[in-house]
Amino acid sequence: MITLLEHDGVRTLLAPATGPMRAGLVFPGGQVSVTGPEDEIARFLSGHQLVTPTSATLHLRRYGVPLEVTRENTVLWIAGDRVPPGLTLPLPADRRRTSPPVTGMLPPADAPGGYSFAGSLGTVAWQTVVTHSAPAAVLADMLAVMLGRSFPVATSYLPRSDGTAIITVIAAGSHRSTGSDAVLGEFIDVLAQLRVGRLDPADLPLALSHPDRPSASQPDRLPMLAAEMLAGLPPLSADQFQAVTPAAVAAVGMASMRHGLLLTPGDRDASWAGFAPAPLPLPLPPAPLPAGPPRVAPALFTLYIVLTIALTGLLALLFIDGDSHTTFQRALCALAIALTVRGAIRAFHRFRHA
Amino acid sequence: MQPADVSFAAAAAFPEVAAAVQALQIWDWPSVRAELDAAPPGMRAFVVHELAEHPEARQLAGYAWQQQPSDTAAAAVLAAHLIHTGWQIRTGAPAERVSPEQFTGFHEHLAAAEQVLIDAAARNPYDSAVGVQRLLTARGLRLGPGEVRRRYARLARIDAHNVTGQLQMLQSLCPKWSGTWPEVHAFARDRTLAAPPGAPNALLVAVGHLEHFAELGGGDTARAYLRSDAVRRELIDAADRSVWHGSFGREPGWVLALNAFAMVFLQLGDETAATGLLAAAAPFATRFPWSCLGDPAGVLRAYRRSLAGAAR
């Protein structure tokens, strides 16, 4: 039995499960999940940096707008008895948004391999847009099987409200054990297999056995259900997955290439492999000014101005009709007036910039 | 045997190469392909590598590949020719003596070849000829040492003892391509011991040390390096395992093995050994390693003359 709750304003899918608790968050640019004791899950999801630099970079390059994770555009899922105590999701509020248009930023590439651009790190990743379907969801897992033989990869399949889905494959820790040059080479080889439609049919059962299929138990299905809920789409059925053939997956793969976006390590490009350089994102609106010193309360400021004027007036009075005053006393008064006026001007500037 | 008899053409020493070259020259792609498809993986890769220099390769293999992208023999021959042409533009000169225009032409040809090869490797991951040519593009395009190793590992899964591929890998490990001498010699030793006794793969040990010898200038210092106990021992062991072994045959690499070890023993001062090896190879020869000492035909003729004189 799956229950829909709300936690910290975030829609939450809960299904009782045996074994250690599993939980995750799905948001427009990706997903995170974690397994373990309740307190560990609470700590991980509460403090986790949801948007990794890689998913933020890919999103910006594809849509031209920064990726934002908000309360309304996130779904929490928990395979366990309850929301773990101590789990807080202090996400900013927003309205529920429709997904940005897919072709807005990246038209299908002329190059058969799609687009590529160099990132600032050693990470290799690939992302594409497909029509949301069971074969497309299987393709994502097929990529995980193919690339996962050489190095660990994180794959995500995220349906979107416009009926498309985003497939993202990120090589985890690619710059450590295997050189990032070899990881890039392997990505390019696997993508070429996709482009020519040569997927190994023996990999299909492996991809189909991914735990979040409709035929799986309810807790196992939660990540995909959460993603479908986020997109506002009806869940894909077990029958739809059963009907997936290698040819159908290959067809999705071939169609996906020209929408592909390959992120190469900072010191490498992929022009030698026939990838088109990804167009640069449009200039962003200027970022808000960094937070300055705390604002001076307007009331306090008014009081300061009034007192300054009063004091200046008093000193001026003494200075003007004090025949009996010595030159030293007059100079002292002039200095006092100057300092007061200077203080007022400074306070005014500080207030204006705060 | 006249000392003047020097034949560098692989077609002369290998009937498989001769048949493929002949078919290529009469514009008969089906026969070229039949020859390549009938060859075991080691010979297939070797023949394709030898077809690269023939100008017919570009149009004939290019057309065959366009007609049938799944014909990875055509892809490999086309790519090999593009790589060969690219390298002719670049020349073998040190990078600082290659002009920017030469580098542009070189890279354009290698990238074009690489894209043909990526496609071919995706369509047929078991083509040894494609695997070998991808080692050349990875080196020329400087795709990185990790990528070269990945490609070699992929080739080794198809054909564990592919001499043509191992020679390319050895080049990539040389310091002139950002490798190190310990890597060169370790690879040579490792692949020699992995190959069956009598196989030509031990030529890697000779070639590795001759490359090292050439980098040391080929003079007295270089000779002292070759004559050091450890290196000399390793070279003799490698010869025992290949050119002096009873089951040494006529697999791809046999001419190079005899020529490389002949040069080695000349430098070690063992003229009897060198004479025997040169006689076993004659009239066939390879430009390397004689090219390290000047015009290879001239160098080889001079050595043969002096060895014949010494023997008299």
CSV table of N, CA, C and O in Angstrom, one decimal, chain A residues 179 181-189 192-196 198 268 271-275, chain B residues 70 111 114-115 118-119 121-124 134 141-148 150-151 154:
chain,number,residue,atom,x,y,z
A,179,GLY,N,41.5,6.4,-16.2
A,179,GLY,CA,41.8,7.8,-16.6
A,179,GLY,C,40.5,8.4,-17.2
A,179,GLY,O,39.8,7.7,-17.9
A,181,ASP,N,40.4,10.1,-19.8
A,181,ASP,CA,40.5,10.0,-21.2
A,181,ASP,C,39.9,8.6,-21.7
A,181,ASP,O,39.2,8.6,-22.7
A,182,ALA,N,40.1,7.6,-20.9
A,182,ALA,CA,39.6,6.3,-21.2
A,182,ALA,C,38.1,6.2,-21.0
A,182,ALA,O,37.3,5.6,-21.8
A,183,VAL,N,37.6,6.9,-20.0
A,183,VAL,CA,36.2,7.0,-19.7
A,183,VAL,C,35.5,7.7,-20.9
A,183,VAL,O,34.4,7.2,-21.4
A,184,LEU,N,36.1,8.8,-21.4
A,184,LEU,CA,35.5,9.5,-22.5
A,184,LEU,C,35.5,8.6,-23.7
A,184,LEU,O,34.5,8.5,-24.5
A,185,GLY,N,36.6,7.8,-24.0
A,185,GLY,CA,36.6,6.9,-25.1
A,185,GLY,C,35.5,5.9,-25.0
A,185,GLY,O,34.9,5.6,-26.0
A,186,GLU,N,35.3,5.3,-23.8
A,186,GLU,CA,34.3,4.3,-23.7
A,186,GLU,C,32.9,4.9,-23.9
A,186,GLU,O,32.0,4.3,-24.5
A,187,PHE,N,32.6,6.1,-23.4
A,187,PHE,CA,31.4,6.8,-23.6
A,187,PHE,C,31.1,6.9,-25.2
A,187,PHE,O,30.1,6.6,-25.7
A,188,ILE,N,32.2,7.4,-25.8
A,188,ILE,CA,32.0,7.6,-27.3
A,188,ILE,C,31.8,6.3,-28.0
A,188,ILE,O,30.9,6.2,-28.9
A,189,ASP,N,32.4,5.2,-27.6
A,189,ASP,CA,32.2,3.9,-28.2
A,189,ASP,C,30.8,3.4,-28.0
A,189,ASP,O,30.1,2.9,-28.9
A,192,ALA,N,28.3,5.3,-30.0
A,192,ALA,CA,28.4,4.9,-31.4
A,192,ALA,C,27.5,3.7,-31.6
A,192,ALA,O,26.9,3.6,-32.6
A,193,GLN,N,27.6,2.8,-30.6
A,193,GLN,CA,26.7,1.6,-30.7
A,193,GLN,C,25.2,2.0,-30.7
A,193,GLN,O,24.4,1.4,-31.5
A,194,LEU,N,24.9,3.0,-29.9
A,194,LEU,CA,23.5,3.5,-29.9
A,194,LEU,C,23.2,4.1,-31.3
A,194,LEU,O,22.1,3.9,-31.8
A,195,ARG,N,24.1,4.9,-31.8
A,195,ARG,CA,23.8,5.6,-33.1
A,195,ARG,C,23.6,4.6,-34.2
A,195,ARG,O,22.7,4.9,-35.1
A,196,VAL,N,24.4,3.5,-34.3
A,196,VAL,CA,24.2,2.6,-35.4
A,196,VAL,C,23.2,1.5,-35.0
A,196,VAL,O,22.9,0.6,-35.8
A,198,ARG,N,23.3,-0.8,-32.8
A,198,ARG,CA,23.8,-2.2,-32.4
A,198,ARG,C,23.9,-2.3,-30.9
A,198,ARG,O,24.9,-2.1,-30.3
A,268,ARG,N,39.8,18.0,-22.5
A,268,ARG,CA,39.6,17.2,-23.8
A,268,ARG,C,38.3,17.7,-24.5
A,268,ARG,O,37.4,18.2,-23.8
A,271,SER,N,35.6,16.8,-30.7
A,271,SER,CA,35.4,17.1,-32.1
A,271,SER,C,36.0,16.0,-33.0
A,271,SER,O,35.5,15.7,-34.1
A,272,TRP,N,37.1,15.4,-32.5
A,272,TRP,CA,37.8,14.3,-33.2
A,272,TRP,C,36.8,13.1,-33.5
A,272,TRP,O,37.1,12.3,-34.3
A,273,ALA,N,35.8,13.0,-32.6
A,273,ALA,CA,34.9,11.9,-32.7
A,273,ALA,C,33.6,12.3,-33.5
A,273,ALA,O,32.7,11.5,-33.5
A,274,GLY,N,33.6,13.5,-34.0
A,274,GLY,CA,32.5,13.9,-34.8
A,274,GLY,C,31.3,14.6,-34.0
A,274,GLY,O,30.2,14.6,-34.5
A,275,PHE,N,31.6,15.1,-32.8
A,275,PHE,CA,30.6,15.8,-32.1
A,275,PHE,C,30.6,17.3,-32.4
A,275,PHE,O,31.7,17.8,-32.6
B,70,SER,N,28.4,-1.8,-43.0
B,70,SER,CA,28.8,-2.9,-42.1
B,70,SER,C,30.0,-3.6,-42.6
B,70,SER,O,30.5,-4.5,-42.0
B,111,ALA,N,41.4,12.6,-37.8
B,111,ALA,CA,40.0,12.7,-37.2
B,111,ALA,C,39.0,12.0,-38.2
B,111,ALA,O,38.1,11.3,-37.8
B,114,GLU,N,39.4,8.4,-37.7
B,114,GLU,CA,38.9,8.0,-36.4
B,114,GLU,C,37.4,7.8,-36.4
B,114,GLU,O,36.8,6.9,-35.9
B,115,GLN,N,36.7,8.8,-37.2
B,115,GLN,CA,35.3,8.7,-37.2
B,115,GLN,C,34.8,7.5,-38.0
B,115,GLN,O,33.8,6.9,-37.6
B,118,ILE,N,35.4,4.6,-35.4
B,118,ILE,CA,34.4,4.6,-34.3
B,118,ILE,C,33.1,3.8,-34.8
B,118,ILE,O,32.6,3.0,-34.1
B,119,ASP,N,32.7,4.2,-36.0
B,119,ASP,CA,31.5,3.6,-36.6
B,119,ASP,C,31.8,2.1,-36.8
B,119,ASP,O,30.9,1.3,-36.5
B,121,ALA,N,33.9,0.1,-35.3
B,121,ALA,CA,34.0,-0.6,-34.0
B,121,ALA,C,32.7,-0.9,-33.4
B,121,ALA,O,32.5,-1.9,-32.7
B,122,ALA,N,31.8,0.1,-33.6
B,122,ALA,CA,30.4,-0.1,-33.1
B,122,ALA,C,29.6,-1.2,-33.8
B,122,ALA,O,28.9,-1.9,-33.3
B,123,ARG,N,29.9,-1.3,-35.2
B,123,ARG,CA,29.2,-2.3,-36.0
B,123,ARG,C,29.8,-3.6,-35.8
B,123,ARG,O,29.0,-4.6,-35.9
B,124,ASN,N,31.1,-3.7,-35.7
B,124,ASN,CA,31.7,-5.0,-35.5
B,124,ASN,C,32.8,-4.9,-34.5
B,124,ASN,O,34.0,-4.6,-34.8
B,134,ARG,N,42.8,1.8,-34.7
B,134,ARG,CA,42.4,2.8,-33.6
B,134,ARG,C,43.6,3.1,-32.7
B,134,ARG,O,43.5,4.1,-32.0
B,141,LEU,N,46.3,11.5,-32.5
B,141,LEU,CA,45.4,12.6,-32.0
B,141,LEU,C,45.6,12.9,-30.5
B,141,LEU,O,44.9,13.7,-29.9
B,142,ARG,N,46.5,12.2,-29.9
B,142,ARG,CA,46.9,12.4,-28.5
B,142,ARG,C,45.6,12.3,-27.6
B,142,ARG,O,45.3,13.2,-26.8
B,143,LEU,N,44.9,11.1,-27.7
B,143,LEU,CA,43.7,11.0,-27.0
B,143,LEU,C,44.0,10.6,-25.5
B,143,LEU,O,43.0,10.5,-24.7
B,144,GLY,N,45.2,10.4,-25.2
B,144,GLY,CA,45.6,10.1,-23.8
B,144,GLY,C,46.0,8.7,-23.5
B,144,GLY,O,45.6,7.8,-24.2
B,145,PRO,N,46.9,8.5,-22.6
B,145,PRO,CA,47.5,7.2,-22.3
B,145,PRO,C,46.4,6.2,-21.8
B,145,PRO,O,46.5,5.0,-22.2
B,146,GLY,N,45.5,6.6,-21.1
B,146,GLY,CA,44.4,5.7,-20.6
B,146,GLY,C,43.6,5.2,-21.8
B,146,GLY,O,43.2,4.0,-21.8
B,147,GLU,N,43.3,6.1,-22.7
B,147,GLU,CA,42.5,5.7,-23.9
B,147,GLU,C,43.3,4.7,-24.8
B,147,GLU,O,42.7,3.8,-25.3
B,148,VAL,N,44.6,4.9,-24.9
B,148,VAL,CA,45.4,4.0,-25.7
B,148,VAL,C,45.4,2.6,-25.0
B,148,VAL,O,45.2,1.6,-25.7
B,150,ARG,N,43.1,1.4,-23.1
B,150,ARG,CA,41.7,0.9,-23.2
B,150,ARG,C,41.6,0.2,-24.6
B,150,ARG,O,41.0,-0.9,-24.7
B,151,ARG,N,42.1,0.9,-25.6
B,151,ARG,CA,41.9,0.4,-27.0
B,151,ARG,C,42.8,-0.9,-27.1
B,151,ARG,O,42.4,-1.8,-27.8
B,154,ARG,N,41.0,-3.7,-25.5
B,154,ARG,CA,39.9,-4.2,-26.4
B,154,ARG,C,40.4,-5.0,-27.5
B,154,ARG,O,39.8,-6.1,-27.8
